[in-house]
Coordinates of C-alpha atoms and ligand atoms in Angstrom, one line a residue:
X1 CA -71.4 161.8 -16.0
X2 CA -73.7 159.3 -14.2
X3 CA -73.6 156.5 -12.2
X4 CA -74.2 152.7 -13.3
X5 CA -75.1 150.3 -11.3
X6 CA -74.8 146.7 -11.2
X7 CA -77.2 144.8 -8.6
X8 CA -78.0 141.1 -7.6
X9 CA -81.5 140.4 -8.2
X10 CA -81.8 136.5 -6.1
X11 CA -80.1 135.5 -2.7
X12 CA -76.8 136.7 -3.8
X13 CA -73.9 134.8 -5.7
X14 CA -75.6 135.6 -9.2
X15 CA -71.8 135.9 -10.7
X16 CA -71.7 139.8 -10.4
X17 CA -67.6 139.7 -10.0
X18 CA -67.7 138.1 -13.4
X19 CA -69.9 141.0 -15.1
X20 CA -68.0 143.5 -13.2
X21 CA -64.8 142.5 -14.5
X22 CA -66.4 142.1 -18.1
X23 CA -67.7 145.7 -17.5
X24 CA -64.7 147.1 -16.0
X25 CA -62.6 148.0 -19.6
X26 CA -66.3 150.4 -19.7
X27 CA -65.4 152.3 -16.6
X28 CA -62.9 154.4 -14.4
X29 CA -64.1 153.7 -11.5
X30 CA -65.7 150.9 -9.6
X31 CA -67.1 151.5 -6.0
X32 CA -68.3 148.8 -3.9
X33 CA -71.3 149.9 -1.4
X34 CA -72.7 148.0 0.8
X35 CA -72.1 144.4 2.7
X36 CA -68.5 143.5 3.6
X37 CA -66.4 140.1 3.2
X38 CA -69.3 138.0 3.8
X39 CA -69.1 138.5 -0.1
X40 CA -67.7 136.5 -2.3
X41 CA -66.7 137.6 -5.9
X42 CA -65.4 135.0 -8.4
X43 CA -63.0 136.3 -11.1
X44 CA -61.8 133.6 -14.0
X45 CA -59.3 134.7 -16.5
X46 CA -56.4 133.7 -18.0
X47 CA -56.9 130.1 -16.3
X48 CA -56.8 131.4 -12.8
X49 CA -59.4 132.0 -10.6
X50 CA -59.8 134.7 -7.9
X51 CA -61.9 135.6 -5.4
X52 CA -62.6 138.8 -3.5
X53 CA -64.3 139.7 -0.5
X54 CA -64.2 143.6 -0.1
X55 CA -62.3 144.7 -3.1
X56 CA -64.0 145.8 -5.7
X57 CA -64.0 143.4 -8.9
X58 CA -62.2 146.2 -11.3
X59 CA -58.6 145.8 -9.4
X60 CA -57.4 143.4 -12.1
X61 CA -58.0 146.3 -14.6
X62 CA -55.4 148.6 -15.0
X63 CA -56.8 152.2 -15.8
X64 CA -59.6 151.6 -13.0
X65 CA -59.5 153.0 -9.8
X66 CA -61.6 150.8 -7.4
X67 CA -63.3 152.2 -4.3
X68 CA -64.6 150.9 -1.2
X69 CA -67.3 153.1 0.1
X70 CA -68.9 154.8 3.2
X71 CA -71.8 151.7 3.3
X72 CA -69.3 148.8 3.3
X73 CA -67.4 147.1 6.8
X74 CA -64.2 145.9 6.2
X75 CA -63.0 143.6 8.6
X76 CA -58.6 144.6 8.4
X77 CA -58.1 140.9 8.8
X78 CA -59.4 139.8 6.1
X79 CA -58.7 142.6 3.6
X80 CA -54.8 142.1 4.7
X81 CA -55.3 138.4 3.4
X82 CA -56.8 140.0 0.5
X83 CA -54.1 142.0 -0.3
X84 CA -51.8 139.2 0.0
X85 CA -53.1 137.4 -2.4
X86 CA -53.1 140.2 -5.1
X87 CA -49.5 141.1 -4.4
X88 CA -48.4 138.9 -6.8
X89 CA -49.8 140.8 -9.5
X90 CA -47.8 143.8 -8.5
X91 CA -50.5 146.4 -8.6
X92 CA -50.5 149.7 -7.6
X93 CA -52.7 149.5 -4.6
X94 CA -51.6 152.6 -3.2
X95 CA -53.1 154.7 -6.5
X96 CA -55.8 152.1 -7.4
X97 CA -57.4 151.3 -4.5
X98 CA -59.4 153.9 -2.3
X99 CA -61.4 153.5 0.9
X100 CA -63.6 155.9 2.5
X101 CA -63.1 157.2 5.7
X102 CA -66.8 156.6 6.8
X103 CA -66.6 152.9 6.0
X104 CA -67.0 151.2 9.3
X105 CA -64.6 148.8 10.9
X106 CA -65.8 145.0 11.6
X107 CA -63.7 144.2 14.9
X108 CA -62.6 140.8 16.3
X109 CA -65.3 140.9 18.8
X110 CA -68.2 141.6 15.9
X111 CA -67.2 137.9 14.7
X112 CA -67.6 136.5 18.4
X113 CA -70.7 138.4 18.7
X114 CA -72.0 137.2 15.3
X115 CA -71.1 133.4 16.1
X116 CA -72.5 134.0 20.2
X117 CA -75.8 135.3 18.2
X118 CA -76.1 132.5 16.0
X119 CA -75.3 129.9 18.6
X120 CA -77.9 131.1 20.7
X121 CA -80.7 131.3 18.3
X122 CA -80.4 127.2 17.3
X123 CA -82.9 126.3 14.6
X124 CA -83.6 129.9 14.0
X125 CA -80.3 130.9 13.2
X126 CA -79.9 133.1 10.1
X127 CA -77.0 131.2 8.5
X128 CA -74.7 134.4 8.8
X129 CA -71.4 133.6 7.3
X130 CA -70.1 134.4 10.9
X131 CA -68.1 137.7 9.4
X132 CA -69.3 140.4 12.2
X133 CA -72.0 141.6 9.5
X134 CA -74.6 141.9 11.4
X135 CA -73.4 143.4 14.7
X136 CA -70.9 146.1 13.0
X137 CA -74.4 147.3 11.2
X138 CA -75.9 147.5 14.4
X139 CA -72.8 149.3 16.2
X140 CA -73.3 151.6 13.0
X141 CA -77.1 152.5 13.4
X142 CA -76.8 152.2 17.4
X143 CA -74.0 155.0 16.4
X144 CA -71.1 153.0 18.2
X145 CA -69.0 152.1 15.4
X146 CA -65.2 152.7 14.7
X147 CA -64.5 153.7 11.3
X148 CA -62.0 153.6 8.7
X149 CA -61.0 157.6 9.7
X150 CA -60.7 157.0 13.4
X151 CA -57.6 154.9 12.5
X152 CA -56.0 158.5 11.6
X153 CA -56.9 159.7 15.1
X154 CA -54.3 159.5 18.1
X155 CA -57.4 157.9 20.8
X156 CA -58.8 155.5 18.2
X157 CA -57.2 152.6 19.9
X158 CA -59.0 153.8 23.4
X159 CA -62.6 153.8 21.5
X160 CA -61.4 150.5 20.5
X161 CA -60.9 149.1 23.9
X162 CA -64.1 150.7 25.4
X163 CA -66.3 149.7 22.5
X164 CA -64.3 145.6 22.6
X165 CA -65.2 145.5 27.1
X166 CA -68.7 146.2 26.2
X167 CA -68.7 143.6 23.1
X168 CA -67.3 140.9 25.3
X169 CA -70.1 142.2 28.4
X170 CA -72.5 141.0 26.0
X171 CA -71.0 137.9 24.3
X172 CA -71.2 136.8 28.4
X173 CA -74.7 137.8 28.0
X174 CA -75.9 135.2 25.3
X175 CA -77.0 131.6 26.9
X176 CA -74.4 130.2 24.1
X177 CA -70.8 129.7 25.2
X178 CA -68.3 130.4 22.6
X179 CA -64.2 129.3 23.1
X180 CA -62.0 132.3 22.0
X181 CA -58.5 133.8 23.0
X182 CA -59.1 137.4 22.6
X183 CA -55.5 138.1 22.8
X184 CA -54.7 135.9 19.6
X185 CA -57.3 137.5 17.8
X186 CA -56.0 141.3 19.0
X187 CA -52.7 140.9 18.0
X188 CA -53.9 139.5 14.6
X189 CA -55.7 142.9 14.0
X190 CA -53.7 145.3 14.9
X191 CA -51.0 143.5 12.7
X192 CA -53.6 144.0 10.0
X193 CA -55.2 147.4 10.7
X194 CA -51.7 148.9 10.2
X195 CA -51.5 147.9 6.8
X196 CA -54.7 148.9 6.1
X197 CA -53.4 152.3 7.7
X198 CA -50.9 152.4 4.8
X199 CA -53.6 152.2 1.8
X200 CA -55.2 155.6 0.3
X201 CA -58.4 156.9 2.7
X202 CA -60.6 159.3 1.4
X203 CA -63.6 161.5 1.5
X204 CA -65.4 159.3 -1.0
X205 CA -68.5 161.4 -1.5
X206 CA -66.5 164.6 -2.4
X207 CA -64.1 162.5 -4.7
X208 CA -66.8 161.0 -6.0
X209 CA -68.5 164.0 -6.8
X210 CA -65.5 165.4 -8.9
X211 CA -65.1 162.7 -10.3
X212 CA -68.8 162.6 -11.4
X213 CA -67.8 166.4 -12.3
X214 CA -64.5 165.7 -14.3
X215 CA -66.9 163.2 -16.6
X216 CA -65.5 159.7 -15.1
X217 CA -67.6 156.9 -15.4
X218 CA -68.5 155.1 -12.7
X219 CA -69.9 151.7 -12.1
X220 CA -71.8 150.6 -8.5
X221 CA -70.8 147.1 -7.6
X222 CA -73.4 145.6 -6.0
X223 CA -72.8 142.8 -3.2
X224 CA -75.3 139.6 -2.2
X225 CA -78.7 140.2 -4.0
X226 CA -82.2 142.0 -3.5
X227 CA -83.7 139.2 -1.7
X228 CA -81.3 139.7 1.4
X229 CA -81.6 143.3 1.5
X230 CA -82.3 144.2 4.9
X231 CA -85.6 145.5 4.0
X232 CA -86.7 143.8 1.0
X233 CA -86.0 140.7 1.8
X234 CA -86.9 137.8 3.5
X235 CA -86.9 138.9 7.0
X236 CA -85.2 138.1 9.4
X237 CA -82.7 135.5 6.7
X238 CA -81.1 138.6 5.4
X239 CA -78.4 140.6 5.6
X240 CA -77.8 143.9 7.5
X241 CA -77.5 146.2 4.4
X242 CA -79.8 147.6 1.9
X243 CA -78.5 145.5 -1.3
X244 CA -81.0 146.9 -3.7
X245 CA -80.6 150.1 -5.9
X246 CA -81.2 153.0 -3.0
X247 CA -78.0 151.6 -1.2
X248 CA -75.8 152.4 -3.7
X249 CA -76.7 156.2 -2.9
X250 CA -76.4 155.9 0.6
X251 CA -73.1 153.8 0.6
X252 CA -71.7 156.0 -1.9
X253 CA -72.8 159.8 -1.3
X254 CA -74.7 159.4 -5.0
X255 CA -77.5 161.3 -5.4
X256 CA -80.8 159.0 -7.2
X257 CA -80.9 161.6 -10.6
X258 CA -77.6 160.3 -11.2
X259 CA -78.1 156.9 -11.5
X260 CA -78.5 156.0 -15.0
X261 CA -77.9 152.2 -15.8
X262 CA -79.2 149.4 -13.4
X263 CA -77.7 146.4 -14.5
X264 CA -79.7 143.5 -13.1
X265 CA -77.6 140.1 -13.0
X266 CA -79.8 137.0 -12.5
X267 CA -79.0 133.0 -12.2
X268 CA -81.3 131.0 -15.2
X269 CA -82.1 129.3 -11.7
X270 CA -82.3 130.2 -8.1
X271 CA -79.6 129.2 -5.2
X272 CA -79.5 130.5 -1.9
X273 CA -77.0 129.7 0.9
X274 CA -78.1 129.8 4.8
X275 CA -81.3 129.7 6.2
X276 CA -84.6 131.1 5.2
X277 CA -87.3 130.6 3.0
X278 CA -87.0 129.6 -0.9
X279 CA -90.2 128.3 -2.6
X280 CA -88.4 126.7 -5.6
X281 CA -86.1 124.9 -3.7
X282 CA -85.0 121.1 -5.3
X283 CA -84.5 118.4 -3.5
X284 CA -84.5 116.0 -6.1
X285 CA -81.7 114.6 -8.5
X286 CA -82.7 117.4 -10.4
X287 CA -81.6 120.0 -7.7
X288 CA -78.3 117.8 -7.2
X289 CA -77.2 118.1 -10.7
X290 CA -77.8 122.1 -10.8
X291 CA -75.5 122.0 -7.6
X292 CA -73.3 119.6 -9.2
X293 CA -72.8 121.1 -12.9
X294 CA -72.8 124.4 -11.5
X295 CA -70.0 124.4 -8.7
X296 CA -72.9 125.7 -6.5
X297 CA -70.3 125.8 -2.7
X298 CA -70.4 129.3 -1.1
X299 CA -67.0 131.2 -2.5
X300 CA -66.8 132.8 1.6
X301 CA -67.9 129.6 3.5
X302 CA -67.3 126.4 1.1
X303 CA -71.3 126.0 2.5
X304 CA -73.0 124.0 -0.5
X305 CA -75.8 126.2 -2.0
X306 CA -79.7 125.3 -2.1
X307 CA -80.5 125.0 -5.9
X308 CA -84.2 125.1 -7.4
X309 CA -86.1 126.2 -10.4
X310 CA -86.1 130.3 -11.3
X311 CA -88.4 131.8 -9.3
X312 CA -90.0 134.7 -11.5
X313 CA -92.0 136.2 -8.8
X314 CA -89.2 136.9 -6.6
X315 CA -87.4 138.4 -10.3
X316 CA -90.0 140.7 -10.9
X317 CA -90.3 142.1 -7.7
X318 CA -86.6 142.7 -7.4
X319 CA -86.7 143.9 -11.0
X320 CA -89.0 146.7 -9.6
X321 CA -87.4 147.6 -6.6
X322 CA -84.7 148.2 -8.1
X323 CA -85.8 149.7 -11.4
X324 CA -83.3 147.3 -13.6
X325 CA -83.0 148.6 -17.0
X326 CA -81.0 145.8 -18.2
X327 CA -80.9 142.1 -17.6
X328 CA -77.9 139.7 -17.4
X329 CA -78.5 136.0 -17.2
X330 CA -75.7 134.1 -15.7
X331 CA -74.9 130.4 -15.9
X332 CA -77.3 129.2 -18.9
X333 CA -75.0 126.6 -19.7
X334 CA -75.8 124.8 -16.3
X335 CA -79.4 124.1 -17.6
X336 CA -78.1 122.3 -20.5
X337 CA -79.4 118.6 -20.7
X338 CA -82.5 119.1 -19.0
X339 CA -85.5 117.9 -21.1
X340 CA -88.0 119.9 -19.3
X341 CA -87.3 123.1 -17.5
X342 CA -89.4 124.7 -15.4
X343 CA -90.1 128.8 -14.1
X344 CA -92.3 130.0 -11.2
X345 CA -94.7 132.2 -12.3
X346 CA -97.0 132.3 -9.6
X347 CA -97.3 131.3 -5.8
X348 CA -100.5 129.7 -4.6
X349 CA -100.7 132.1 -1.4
X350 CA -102.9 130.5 1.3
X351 CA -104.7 129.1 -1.2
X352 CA -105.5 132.1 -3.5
X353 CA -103.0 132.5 -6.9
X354 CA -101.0 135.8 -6.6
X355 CA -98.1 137.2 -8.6
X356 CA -96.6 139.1 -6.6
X357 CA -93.9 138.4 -3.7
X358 CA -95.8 138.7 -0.8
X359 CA -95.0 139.6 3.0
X360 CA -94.2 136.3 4.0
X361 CA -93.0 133.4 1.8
X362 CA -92.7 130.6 4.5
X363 CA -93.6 127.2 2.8
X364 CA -97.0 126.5 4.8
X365 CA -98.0 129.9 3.1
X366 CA -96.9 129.5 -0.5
X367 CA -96.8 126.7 -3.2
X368 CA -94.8 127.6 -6.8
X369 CA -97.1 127.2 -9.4
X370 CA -94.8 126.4 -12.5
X371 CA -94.7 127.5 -16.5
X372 CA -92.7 124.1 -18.5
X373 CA -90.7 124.9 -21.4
X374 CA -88.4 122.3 -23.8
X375 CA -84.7 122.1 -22.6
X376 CA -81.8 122.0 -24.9
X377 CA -79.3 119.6 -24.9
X378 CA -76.3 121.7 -26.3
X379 CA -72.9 122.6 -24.6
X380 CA -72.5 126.1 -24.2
X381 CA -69.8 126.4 -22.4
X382 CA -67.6 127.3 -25.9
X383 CA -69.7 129.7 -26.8
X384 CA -68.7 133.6 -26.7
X385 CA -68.9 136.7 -28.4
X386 CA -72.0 136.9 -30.8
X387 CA -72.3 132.8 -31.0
X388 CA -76.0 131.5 -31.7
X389 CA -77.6 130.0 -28.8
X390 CA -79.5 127.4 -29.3
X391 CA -83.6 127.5 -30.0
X392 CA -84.8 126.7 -27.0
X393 CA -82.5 128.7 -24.7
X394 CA -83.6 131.5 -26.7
X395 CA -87.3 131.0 -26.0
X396 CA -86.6 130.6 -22.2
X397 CA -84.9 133.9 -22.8
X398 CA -87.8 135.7 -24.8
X399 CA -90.4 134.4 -22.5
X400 CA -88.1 135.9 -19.3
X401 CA -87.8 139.2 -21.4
X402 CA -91.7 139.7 -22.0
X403 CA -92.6 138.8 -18.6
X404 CA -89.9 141.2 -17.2
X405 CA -89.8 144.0 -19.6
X406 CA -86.6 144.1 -19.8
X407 CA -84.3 143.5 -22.5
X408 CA -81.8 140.7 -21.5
X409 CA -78.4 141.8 -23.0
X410 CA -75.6 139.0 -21.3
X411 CA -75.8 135.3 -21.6
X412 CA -72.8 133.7 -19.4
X413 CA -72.0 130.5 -20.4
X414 CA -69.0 129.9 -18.3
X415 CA -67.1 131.3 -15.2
X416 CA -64.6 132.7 -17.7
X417 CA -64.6 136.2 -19.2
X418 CA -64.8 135.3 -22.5
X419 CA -67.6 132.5 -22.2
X420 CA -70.1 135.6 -22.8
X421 CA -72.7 135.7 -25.2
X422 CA -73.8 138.9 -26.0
X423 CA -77.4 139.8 -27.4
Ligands
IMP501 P1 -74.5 137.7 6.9 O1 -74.6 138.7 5.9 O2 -73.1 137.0 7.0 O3 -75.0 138.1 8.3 O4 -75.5 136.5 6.5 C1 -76.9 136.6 6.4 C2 -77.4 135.8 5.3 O5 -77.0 136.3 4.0 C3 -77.0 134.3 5.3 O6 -78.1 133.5 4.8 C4 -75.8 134.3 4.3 O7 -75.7 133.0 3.8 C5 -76.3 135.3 3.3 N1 -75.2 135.9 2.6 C6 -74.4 136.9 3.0 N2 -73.5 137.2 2.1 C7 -73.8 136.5 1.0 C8 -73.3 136.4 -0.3 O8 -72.4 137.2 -0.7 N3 -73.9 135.5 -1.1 C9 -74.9 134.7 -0.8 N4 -75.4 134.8 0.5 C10 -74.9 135.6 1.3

């Protein structure tokens, strides 16, 4: 049985927590990959609404098992909170929830480190969500890191105190001073690694492999979006994981022939929260009311997101990295009312036109050139099942599907499950 996956295609927060948990009933198993709880997925259903950080979006389902795999960090702190706020549902974490033993551990000292980074960059900062992110990935490719299977090793807490003296050696390093009370923070995460020590660890590449053998499904949940993969993206306002398609097989064990689906989720318009470049970027009345209409504050940092027009360059080129084979278009109902929308279809690059996202995307290099198309006034936000979207949203869709070649298949029209039009 193969693997699907289900991928990002902007600057992250496309709504792939809502798809997953559409998707889920589909699937047995749902295995996160990459990034950790600088994530934010949004679940609504049965008038509540939930977020997760590191847990996959199939733990509300009750046949699927959800993974966390070798790529992710997990910071025990905040997957403890996490936890708490699922006990209430009185799921079976122990049997549903798995977490490989190669996943790699985000430490207190990661978080000063990320904030001492930030601090010290000024204007340049990234806009890092201050998680650890970044300097857990580099403790993992500087081949430093503490992971999720040291925990079951009598010395782990001695690596731990070695690999902490030389984290706080270099916090003193950075010009930026940052307040913290190590000890406070210490006792916080020991409190939390030892309930993590009581959930299920595996070998996730072996089990995933039987399971793959046993003819389970299994669905790749994809966290942030292609244009803050650490190498596709725009450098250096990205993350430290690979978000797009190959990082599913190297935060999973999967091989690439067993990939078959590569579900694509996109935004009818573009946000991005943080720093960095973002050609279609609003900052009109028009750009408010996208922000305004569609709840556009960070689910992991409250931030409010940047909102502009859909930037069809930046879509194709993710749709290609990533070889998307299906397209789902999230939030149409938040361009509802507009009398004229508007889609990038090409950059004016130092003055030449050019379709294609190029190496650098910093506004002094590139101008969106934009395609207009008739708005619709209707509310979709009732709409579900096989309901008949209105013309115009239909041509926006059409014209997206011919320039993408790709077959959109999902229109959501709400943050709920069943506000999902399917075509
Ligand atoms: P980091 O991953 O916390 O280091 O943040 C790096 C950049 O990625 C910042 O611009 C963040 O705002 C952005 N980012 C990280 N995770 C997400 C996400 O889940 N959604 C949207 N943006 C994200």
């Amino acid at each position: 049985m193969a693997v699907d996956l289900l991928l990002g295609l902007q600057w992250g927060d496309e709504g792939k927590g809502k798809i997953v948990d559409v998707l889920t009933k589909d699937y047995d198993i749902i295995a996160r990959f990459q990034g950790g709880p600088n994530a934010g997925h949004t679940l609504e259903f049965d008038g509540i609404k939930h977020v997760l950080h590191t847990i996959p979006s199939g733990i509300f389902h009750e046949n699927a098992i959800n993974l966390v795999g070798n790529g992710v960090v997990i910071d025990p702190v905040i997957f403890k909170k996490e936890l708490d706020n699922l006990a209430q549902f009185k799921l079976n974490i122990k049997e549903k929830l798995l977490i490989s033993r190669k996943a790699h551990l985000i430490l207190p000292t990661h978080r000063l480190l990320d904030a001492a980074s930030e601090a010290s960059k000024g204007k340049a900062k990234i806009g890092s969500t201050l998680k650890g992110i970044g300097p857990t990935y580099m403790d993992k490719t500087g081949r430093n890191g503490i992971r999720v299977g040291d925990l079951e090793l009598s010395d782990w807490k001695d690596r731990y105190a070695s690999l902490r003296d030389k984290h706080i050696d270099m916090i003193d390093f950075y010009d930026a001073k940052i307040e913290y009370n190590l000890d406070e923070l210490e006792a916080e995460f020991f409190k939390a690694v030892e309930v993590l020590k009581a959930l299920t660890f595996i070998d996730s590449e072996e089990y995933l492999y039987q399971a793959q053998q046993a003819g389970k499904s299994i669905l790749a949940e994809g966290a942030q979006g292609s244009l803050l993969d650490i190498d596709f993206g725009t450098y250096p306002f990205v993350t430290s994981s690979n978000t797009t398609a190959a990082g599913a097989c190297t935060g999973l064990g999967v091989a690439p022939g067993q990939i078959a689906e590569v579900f694509g989720i996109f935004k009818a318009y573009t946000t991005r929260v943080g720093s960095g470049p973002f050609p279609t970027e609003l900052f009109d009345e028009v750009g408010a009311t996208m922000g305004r209409v569609g709840n556009e504050f960070g689910a992991t940092t409250g931030r409010p997101r940047r909102c502009g027009w859909l930037d069809l360059v930046a879509l194709k080129y993710a749709v290609r990295v990533n070889g998307v084979t299906q397209l789902m278009m999230m939030k149409g109902d938040v361009l509802s009312g507009f009398d004229t929308l508007k889609i990038c279809t090409h950059y004016k690059y130092k003055g030449k036109l050019i379709e294609h996202l190029p190496y650098n995307i910093e506004p002094e290099n590139v101008e969106p050139v934009y395609f207009e198309m008739k708005g619709w006034s209707e509310d979709l936000t009732k709409m579900k099942g096989d309901a008949k979207l209105p013309s115009e949203l239909n041509e926006y869709i059409e014209y997206l599907e011919k320039e993408l070649n790709v077959p959109i298949k999902i229109v959501s029209v709400g943050p709920d499950r069943t506000q999902t039009v399917y075509r």
